[in-house]
PDB file of C-alpha atoms in Angstrom:
ATOM      1  CA  GLU A  17       3.699  10.964  10.982  1.00  0.00           C
ATOM      2  CA  THR A  18       5.838   8.724   8.790  1.00  0.00           C
ATOM      3  CA  GLY A  19       8.397  11.265   7.618  1.00  0.00           C
ATOM      4  CA  VAL A  20       7.415  10.651   4.001  1.00  0.00           C
ATOM      5  CA  THR A  21       6.172  13.817   2.336  1.00  0.00           C
ATOM      6  CA  GLN A  22       4.450  14.152  -1.012  1.00  0.00           C
ATOM      7  CA  SER A  23       3.751  17.225  -3.090  1.00  0.00           C
ATOM      8  CA  PRO A  24       1.453  18.584  -4.219  1.00  0.00           C
ATOM      9  CA  THR A  25      -1.478  17.293  -2.158  1.00  0.00           C
ATOM     10  CA  HIS A  26      -4.004  18.012  -4.883  1.00  0.00           C
ATOM     11  CA  LEU A  27      -3.645  18.598  -8.608  1.00  0.00           C
ATOM     12  CA  ILE A  28      -6.045  19.208 -11.469  1.00  0.00           C
ATOM     13  CA  LYS A  29      -4.907  18.587 -15.032  1.00  0.00           C
ATOM     14  CA  THR A  30      -6.564  18.230 -18.404  1.00  0.00           C
ATOM     15  CA  ARG A  31      -6.378  15.222 -20.685  1.00  0.00           C
ATOM     16  CA  GLY A  32      -3.149  15.070 -22.684  1.00  0.00           C
ATOM     17  CA  GLN A  33      -1.094  17.091 -20.239  1.00  0.00           C
ATOM     18  CA  GLN A  34       1.935  15.865 -18.310  1.00  0.00           C
ATOM     19  CA  VAL A  35       2.349  15.788 -14.529  1.00  0.00           C
ATOM     20  CA  THR A  36       5.211  15.346 -12.068  1.00  0.00           C
ATOM     21  CA  LEU A  37       4.595  14.194  -8.527  1.00  0.00           C
ATOM     22  CA  ARG A  38       7.279  14.391  -5.862  1.00  0.00           C
ATOM     23  CA  CYS A  39       8.140  12.336  -2.819  1.00  0.00           C
ATOM     24  CA  SER A  40      10.644  12.842  -0.038  1.00  0.00           C
ATOM     25  CA  SER A  41      11.665   9.601   1.682  1.00  0.00           C
ATOM     26  CA  GLN A  42      12.009   8.995   5.375  1.00  0.00           C
ATOM     27  CA  SER A  43      15.574   9.498   6.570  1.00  0.00           C
ATOM     28  CA  GLY A  44      17.735   6.394   6.101  1.00  0.00           C
ATOM     29  CA  HIS A  45      15.402   4.742   3.579  1.00  0.00           C
ATOM     30  CA  ASN A  46      16.903   3.736   0.225  1.00  0.00           C
ATOM     31  CA  THR A  47      13.792   2.269  -1.412  1.00  0.00           C
ATOM     32  CA  VAL A  48      10.779   4.110  -2.789  1.00  0.00           C
ATOM     33  CA  SER A  49       7.607   2.544  -4.159  1.00  0.00           C
ATOM     34  CA  TRP A  50       4.777   4.267  -6.013  1.00  0.00           C
ATOM     35  CA  TYR A  51       1.154   3.174  -6.010  1.00  0.00           C
ATOM     36  CA  GLN A  52      -2.024   4.310  -7.758  1.00  0.00           C
ATOM     37  CA  GLN A  53      -5.270   4.000  -5.818  1.00  0.00           C
ATOM     38  CA  ALA A  54      -8.618   4.511  -7.520  1.00  0.00           C
ATOM     39  CA  LEU A  55     -11.626   5.343  -5.361  1.00  0.00           C
ATOM     40  CA  GLY A  56     -12.815   2.316  -3.414  1.00  0.00           C
ATOM     41  CA  GLN A  57      -9.940   0.118  -4.620  1.00  0.00           C
ATOM     42  CA  GLY A  58      -6.687  -1.129  -3.180  1.00  0.00           C
ATOM     43  CA  PRO A  59      -3.361   0.473  -4.129  1.00  0.00           C
ATOM     44  CA  GLN A  60      -1.961  -0.759  -7.449  1.00  0.00           C
ATOM     45  CA  PHE A  61       1.828  -1.128  -7.666  1.00  0.00           C
ATOM     46  CA  ILE A  62       3.364   1.176 -10.292  1.00  0.00           C
ATOM     47  CA  PHE A  63       7.102   0.703  -9.707  1.00  0.00           C
ATOM     48  CA  GLN A  64       9.846   0.629  -7.125  1.00  0.00           C
ATOM     49  CA  TYR A  65      13.242   2.310  -7.018  1.00  0.00           C
ATOM     50  CA  TYR A  66      16.171   0.982  -5.020  1.00  0.00           C
ATOM     51  CA  ARG A  67      19.342   3.060  -4.809  1.00  0.00           C
ATOM     52  CA  GLU A  68      18.390   5.086  -7.900  1.00  0.00           C
ATOM     53  CA  GLU A  69      17.612   2.057 -10.084  1.00  0.00           C
ATOM     54  CA  GLU A  70      14.172   0.788 -11.070  1.00  0.00           C
ATOM     55  CA  ASN A  71      13.669  -2.443  -9.157  1.00  0.00           C
ATOM     56  CA  GLY A  72      10.347  -3.750 -10.392  1.00  0.00           C
ATOM     57  CA  ARG A  73       7.368  -2.469 -12.303  1.00  0.00           C
ATOM     58  CA  GLY A  74       3.668  -3.189 -12.237  1.00  0.00           C
ATOM     59  CA  ASN A  75       1.244  -3.355 -15.131  1.00  0.00           C
ATOM     60  CA  PHE A  76       1.433   0.314 -16.137  1.00  0.00           C
ATOM     61  CA  PRO A  77       2.238   1.733 -19.599  1.00  0.00           C
ATOM     62  CA  PRO A  78       5.582   3.438 -20.372  1.00  0.00           C
ATOM     63  CA  ARG A  79       4.006   6.884 -20.063  1.00  0.00           C
ATOM     64  CA  PHE A  80       4.355   6.291 -16.318  1.00  0.00           C
ATOM     65  CA  SER A  81       8.009   6.874 -15.503  1.00  0.00           C
ATOM     66  CA  GLY A  82      10.035   7.686 -12.449  1.00  0.00           C
ATOM     67  CA  LEU A  83      13.304   8.781 -10.979  1.00  0.00           C
ATOM     68  CA  GLN A  84      15.100   8.364  -7.699  1.00  0.00           C
ATOM     69  CA  PHE A  85      17.736  10.900  -6.730  1.00  0.00           C
ATOM     70  CA  PRO A  86      20.988  10.431  -4.768  1.00  0.00           C
ATOM     71  CA  ASN A  87      19.233  11.652  -1.607  1.00  0.00           C
ATOM     72  CA  TYR A  88      16.617   8.907  -2.297  1.00  0.00           C
ATOM     73  CA  SER A  89      13.783  11.339  -2.960  1.00  0.00           C
ATOM     74  CA  SER A  90      11.714  10.409  -5.981  1.00  0.00           C
ATOM     75  CA  GLU A  91       9.507  11.663  -8.799  1.00  0.00           C
ATOM     76  CA  LEU A  92       6.649  10.059 -10.664  1.00  0.00           C
ATOM     77  CA  ASN A  93       5.994  11.422 -14.143  1.00  0.00           C
ATOM     78  CA  VAL A  94       2.894  10.711 -16.163  1.00  0.00           C
ATOM     79  CA  ASN A  95       2.708  11.805 -19.804  1.00  0.00           C
ATOM     80  CA  ALA A  96      -0.342  12.143 -22.039  1.00  0.00           C
ATOM     81  CA  LEU A  97      -2.771  12.082 -19.137  1.00  0.00           C
ATOM     82  CA  GLU A  98      -6.006  10.142 -19.561  1.00  0.00           C
ATOM     83  CA  LEU A  99      -9.247  10.486 -17.631  1.00  0.00           C
ATOM     84  CA  ASP A 100      -8.625   7.091 -15.999  1.00  0.00           C
ATOM     85  CA  ASP A 101      -5.407   8.419 -14.480  1.00  0.00           C
ATOM     86  CA  SER A 102      -7.550  10.283 -11.947  1.00  0.00           C
ATOM     87  CA  ALA A 103      -6.625   8.672  -8.635  1.00  0.00           C
ATOM     88  CA  LEU A 104      -4.735   9.013  -5.379  1.00  0.00           C
ATOM     89  CA  TYR A 105      -1.015   8.515  -5.974  1.00  0.00           C
ATOM     90  CA  LEU A 106       0.848   7.152  -2.985  1.00  0.00           C
ATOM     91  CA  CYS A 107       4.556   7.111  -2.363  1.00  0.00           C
ATOM     92  CA  ALA A 108       6.126   4.850   0.243  1.00  0.00           C
ATOM     93  CA  SER A 109       9.677   4.465   1.446  1.00  0.00           C
ATOM     94  CA  SER A 110      11.346   1.555   3.216  1.00  0.00           C
ATOM     95  CA  LEU A 111      14.695   0.615   4.733  1.00  0.00           C
ATOM     96  CA  ASN A 112      15.248  -1.859   1.928  1.00  0.00           C
ATOM     97  CA  THR A 113      13.213  -3.814  -0.585  1.00  0.00           C
ATOM     98  CA  ARG A 114      12.022  -6.427   1.917  1.00  0.00           C
ATOM     99  CA  GLU A 115      10.657  -4.402   4.792  1.00  0.00           C
ATOM    100  CA  LYS A 116       7.464  -2.588   5.713  1.00  0.00           C
ATOM    101  CA  LEU A 117       6.460   0.535   3.855  1.00  0.00           C
ATOM    102  CA  PHE A 118       6.024   4.012   5.286  1.00  0.00           C
ATOM    103  CA  PHE A 119       3.465   5.910   3.239  1.00  0.00           C
ATOM    104  CA  GLY A 120       3.039   9.573   2.519  1.00  0.00           C
ATOM    105  CA  SER A 121      -0.413  11.159   2.544  1.00  0.00           C
ATOM    106  CA  GLY A 122      -0.694  10.991  -1.224  1.00  0.00           C
ATOM    107  CA  THR A 123      -1.376  13.297  -4.142  1.00  0.00           C
ATOM    108  CA  GLN A 124      -4.966  13.434  -5.366  1.00  0.00           C
ATOM    109  CA  LEU A 125      -4.838  13.847  -9.157  1.00  0.00           C
ATOM    110  CA  SER A 126      -7.927  14.811 -11.107  1.00  0.00           C
ATOM    111  CA  VAL A 127      -7.815  14.672 -14.904  1.00  0.00           C
ATOM    112  CA  LEU A 128     -10.581  16.595 -16.645  1.00  0.00           C
TER     113      LEU A 128
ATOM    114  CA  SER B  30      -3.870  -7.393 -10.805  1.00  0.00           C
ATOM    115  CA  GLN B  31      -4.564  -7.908  -7.101  1.00  0.00           C
ATOM    116  CA  GLN B  32      -2.619 -10.612  -5.308  1.00  0.00           C
ATOM    117  CA  GLY B  33      -4.269 -10.616  -1.885  1.00  0.00           C
ATOM    118  CA  GLU B  34      -8.047 -10.697  -1.766  1.00  0.00           C
ATOM    119  CA  GLU B  35      -9.786  -9.707   1.445  1.00  0.00           C
ATOM    120  CA  ASP B  36     -13.020 -11.071   2.788  1.00  0.00           C
ATOM    121  CA  PRO B  37     -15.441  -9.634   3.697  1.00  0.00           C
ATOM    122  CA  GLN B  38     -15.437  -6.488   1.560  1.00  0.00           C
ATOM    123  CA  ALA B  39     -17.298  -4.658   4.314  1.00  0.00           C
ATOM    124  CA  LEU B  40     -17.881  -5.345   7.985  1.00  0.00           C
ATOM    125  CA  SER B  41     -20.073  -3.529  10.518  1.00  0.00           C
ATOM    126  CA  ILE B  42     -19.786  -4.373  14.207  1.00  0.00           C
ATOM    127  CA  GLN B  43     -20.642  -2.911  17.590  1.00  0.00           C
ATOM    128  CA  GLU B  44     -17.961  -1.313  19.733  1.00  0.00           C
ATOM    129  CA  GLY B  45     -16.397  -3.924  22.002  1.00  0.00           C
ATOM    130  CA  GLU B  46     -16.899  -6.788  19.562  1.00  0.00           C
ATOM    131  CA  ASN B  47     -14.063  -8.532  17.737  1.00  0.00           C
ATOM    132  CA  ALA B  48     -13.470  -8.008  14.011  1.00  0.00           C
ATOM    133  CA  THR B  49     -11.973 -10.688  11.803  1.00  0.00           C
ATOM    134  CA  MET B  50     -10.770 -10.065   8.268  1.00  0.00           C
ATOM    135  CA  ASN B  51      -9.411 -12.723   5.945  1.00  0.00           C
ATOM    136  CA  CYS B  52      -6.951 -12.554   3.088  1.00  0.00           C
ATOM    137  CA  SER B  53      -6.214 -15.128   0.398  1.00  0.00           C
ATOM    138  CA  TYR B  54      -3.357 -15.035  -2.090  1.00  0.00           C
ATOM    139  CA  LYS B  55      -2.162 -17.028  -5.053  1.00  0.00           C
ATOM    140  CA  THR B  56       1.610 -17.417  -5.171  1.00  0.00           C
ATOM    141  CA  SER B  57       4.492 -18.105  -2.806  1.00  0.00           C
ATOM    142  CA  ILE B  58       5.336 -15.196  -0.564  1.00  0.00           C
ATOM    143  CA  ASN B  59       8.279 -13.668   1.247  1.00  0.00           C
ATOM    144  CA  ASN B  60       6.050 -12.010   3.835  1.00  0.00           C
ATOM    145  CA  LEU B  61       2.498 -10.759   4.272  1.00  0.00           C
ATOM    146  CA  GLN B  62       1.634  -7.356   5.718  1.00  0.00           C
ATOM    147  CA  TRP B  63      -1.503  -5.645   6.954  1.00  0.00           C
ATOM    148  CA  TYR B  64      -2.153  -1.923   6.571  1.00  0.00           C
ATOM    149  CA  ARG B  65      -4.858   0.459   7.655  1.00  0.00           C
ATOM    150  CA  GLN B  66      -6.152   3.485   5.750  1.00  0.00           C
ATOM    151  CA  ASN B  67      -8.331   6.283   7.073  1.00  0.00           C
ATOM    152  CA  SER B  68     -10.390   8.466   4.752  1.00  0.00           C
ATOM    153  CA  GLY B  69      -8.523   7.532   1.566  1.00  0.00           C
ATOM    154  CA  ARG B  70      -5.213   9.009   2.652  1.00  0.00           C
ATOM    155  CA  GLY B  71      -1.866   7.412   3.452  1.00  0.00           C
ATOM    156  CA  LEU B  72      -1.698   3.830   4.639  1.00  0.00           C
ATOM    157  CA  VAL B  73      -0.301   2.905   8.030  1.00  0.00           C
ATOM    158  CA  HIS B  74       1.601  -0.333   8.566  1.00  0.00           C
ATOM    159  CA  LEU B  75       0.077  -2.574  11.236  1.00  0.00           C
ATOM    160  CA  ILE B  76       1.956  -5.853  11.263  1.00  0.00           C
ATOM    161  CA  LEU B  77       4.314  -7.963   9.144  1.00  0.00           C
ATOM    162  CA  ILE B  78       4.367 -11.754   9.288  1.00  0.00           C
ATOM    163  CA  ARG B  79       7.090 -13.701   7.522  1.00  0.00           C
ATOM    164  CA  SER B  80       6.464 -16.867   5.536  1.00  0.00           C
ATOM    165  CA  ASN B  81       8.025 -19.053   8.250  1.00  0.00           C
ATOM    166  CA  GLU B  82       5.827 -17.580  10.997  1.00  0.00           C
ATOM    167  CA  ARG B  83       2.327 -18.727  11.879  1.00  0.00           C
ATOM    168  CA  GLU B  84       1.049 -16.098  14.292  1.00  0.00           C
ATOM    169  CA  LYS B  85       1.954 -12.592  15.475  1.00  0.00           C
ATOM    170  CA  HIS B  86       0.467 -10.240  18.010  1.00  0.00           C
ATOM    171  CA  SER B  87       0.624  -6.472  18.384  1.00  0.00           C
ATOM    172  CA  GLY B  88      -1.555  -4.914  21.058  1.00  0.00           C
ATOM    173  CA  ARG B  89      -5.176  -5.731  20.155  1.00  0.00           C
ATOM    174  CA  LEU B  90      -4.133  -7.168  16.797  1.00  0.00           C
ATOM    175  CA  ARG B  91      -3.545 -10.818  16.051  1.00  0.00           C
ATOM    176  CA  VAL B  92      -2.446 -12.049  12.637  1.00  0.00           C
ATOM    177  CA  THR B  93      -2.253 -15.660  11.524  1.00  0.00           C
ATOM    178  CA  LEU B  94      -0.685 -17.078   8.382  1.00  0.00           C
ATOM    179  CA  ASP B  95      -1.384 -20.469   6.802  1.00  0.00           C
ATOM    180  CA  THR B  96       0.956 -20.898   3.848  1.00  0.00           C
ATOM    181  CA  SER B  97      -0.529 -24.314   2.968  1.00  0.00           C
ATOM    182  CA  LYS B  98      -3.919 -22.650   2.419  1.00  0.00           C
ATOM    183  CA  LYS B  99      -2.372 -19.411   1.159  1.00  0.00           C
ATOM    184  CA  SER B 100      -4.429 -17.398   3.603  1.00  0.00           C
ATOM    185  CA  SER B 101      -4.083 -14.979   6.482  1.00  0.00           C
ATOM    186  CA  SER B 102      -6.431 -13.425   8.988  1.00  0.00           C
ATOM    187  CA  LEU B 103      -6.393 -10.223  11.008  1.00  0.00           C
ATOM    188  CA  LEU B 104      -8.259 -10.164  14.299  1.00  0.00           C
ATOM    189  CA  ILE B 105      -8.945  -6.895  16.096  1.00  0.00           C
ATOM    190  CA  THR B 106     -10.140  -7.536  19.626  1.00  0.00           C
ATOM    191  CA  ALA B 107     -12.366  -5.253  21.701  1.00  0.00           C
ATOM    192  CA  SER B 108     -12.936  -2.904  18.786  1.00  0.00           C
ATOM    193  CA  ARG B 109     -13.333   0.841  19.221  1.00  0.00           C
ATOM    194  CA  ALA B 110     -15.036   3.472  17.082  1.00  0.00           C
ATOM    195  CA  ALA B 111     -11.547   4.764  16.235  1.00  0.00           C
ATOM    196  CA  ASP B 112     -10.801   1.416  14.515  1.00  0.00           C
ATOM    197  CA  THR B 113     -13.204   2.416  11.722  1.00  0.00           C
ATOM    198  CA  ALA B 114     -11.065   2.370   8.579  1.00  0.00           C
ATOM    199  CA  SER B 115     -10.179   0.287   5.537  1.00  0.00           C
ATOM    200  CA  TYR B 116      -7.822  -2.614   6.146  1.00  0.00           C
ATOM    201  CA  PHE B 117      -5.595  -4.058   3.437  1.00  0.00           C
ATOM    202  CA  CYS B 118      -3.470  -7.154   3.261  1.00  0.00           C
ATOM    203  CA  ALA B 119      -0.387  -6.957   1.081  1.00  0.00           C
ATOM    204  CA  VAL B 120       1.706  -9.824  -0.169  1.00  0.00           C
ATOM    205  CA  MET B 121       5.423  -9.499  -0.806  1.00  0.00           C
ATOM    206  CA  ASP B 122       6.217 -11.848  -3.630  1.00  0.00           C
ATOM    207  CA  SER B 123       9.510 -13.513  -4.556  1.00  0.00           C
ATOM    208  CA  SER B 124      10.619 -10.395  -6.473  1.00  0.00           C
ATOM    209  CA  TYR B 125       9.994  -8.285  -3.340  1.00  0.00           C
ATOM    210  CA  LYS B 126       7.114  -6.331  -4.822  1.00  0.00           C
ATOM    211  CA  LEU B 127       4.375  -5.581  -2.288  1.00  0.00           C
ATOM    212  CA  ILE B 128       0.991  -6.207  -3.884  1.00  0.00           C
ATOM    213  CA  PHE B 129      -2.190  -5.051  -2.132  1.00  0.00           C
ATOM    214  CA  GLY B 130      -5.641  -6.526  -2.036  1.00  0.00           C
ATOM    215  CA  SER B 131      -8.877  -4.612  -2.457  1.00  0.00           C
ATOM    216  CA  GLY B 132      -9.452  -4.132   1.271  1.00  0.00           C
ATOM    217  CA  THR B 133     -12.081  -4.599   3.945  1.00  0.00           C
ATOM    218  CA  ARG B 134     -14.047  -1.542   5.036  1.00  0.00           C
ATOM    219  CA  LEU B 135     -14.643  -1.806   8.774  1.00  0.00           C
ATOM    220  CA  LEU B 136     -17.302   0.243  10.547  1.00  0.00           C
ATOM    221  CA  VAL B 137     -17.356   0.125  14.341  1.00  0.00           C
ATOM    222  CA  ARG B 138     -20.618   1.519  15.693  1.00  0.00           C
ATOM    223  CA  PRO B 139     -20.468   3.320  19.060  1.00  0.00           C
TER     224      PRO B 139
END
C-alpha cells in the first residue's frame, strides 16, 4: 500500500463527454504526477504539479488539464473525450520533484 | 515519446534462474529508476540510481548504470514465480520529469 488513492477505479464515458479523475497524495508529499497508460504500453507523462503549480507537461493537448489543491490532492480533467483516451490513468505522489514516485492503483477509463 | 527503451520486450525463464533486463536512453539524466507493475495496476518503485552512481543493490535486485553508453540493466537473481510482472525503467531528465520506457514482460515458470 502506497497511501496514494485514486477514484473512481473504473469509469465508462461516451465520446465528447468530460471526465474528472481524483487523486489523494501520500501524507507529506507535495508533488503529484499524472500518467496515461494504454494497454501493453509504458506510462506516458501527462503533467506534474508541485505545490499547486504545474511543473512540467508532456505531449498532451490542452483538453487535458489538472489541479492541485492546498492539501496536495489533485484532479485530472479531460474534455471532449475521444476513443483513444481509453486507458489506465495513474497518479503518483513524491516527496519532491526529484524523488521516487508512489503510485495509486489507477483509474481505468473506457470511452465508447 | 518514450525516453527509456527496455530490451527484451518479453522474457520467459525458469524459477531459480537469473533475469536481466536492459534499458537505453537518449539524453542526460538526473537519475534512473526501475518500477514493477502487476496485472496493469499501480507501479511499485524498486530502485533508484543517481547519475553519479554505477551500481546499486536491493535484496535480489542489482542495477547498473553506464552514463557513457546511456544504458542501465536490472538483474533479478534466483527468480521466483512471484517475480512475474512487467518491469519498467524510467529516466528523470534535467527538468525532473520521469519518463518511462515501454517495459519488459517477465514470466517466471514454476
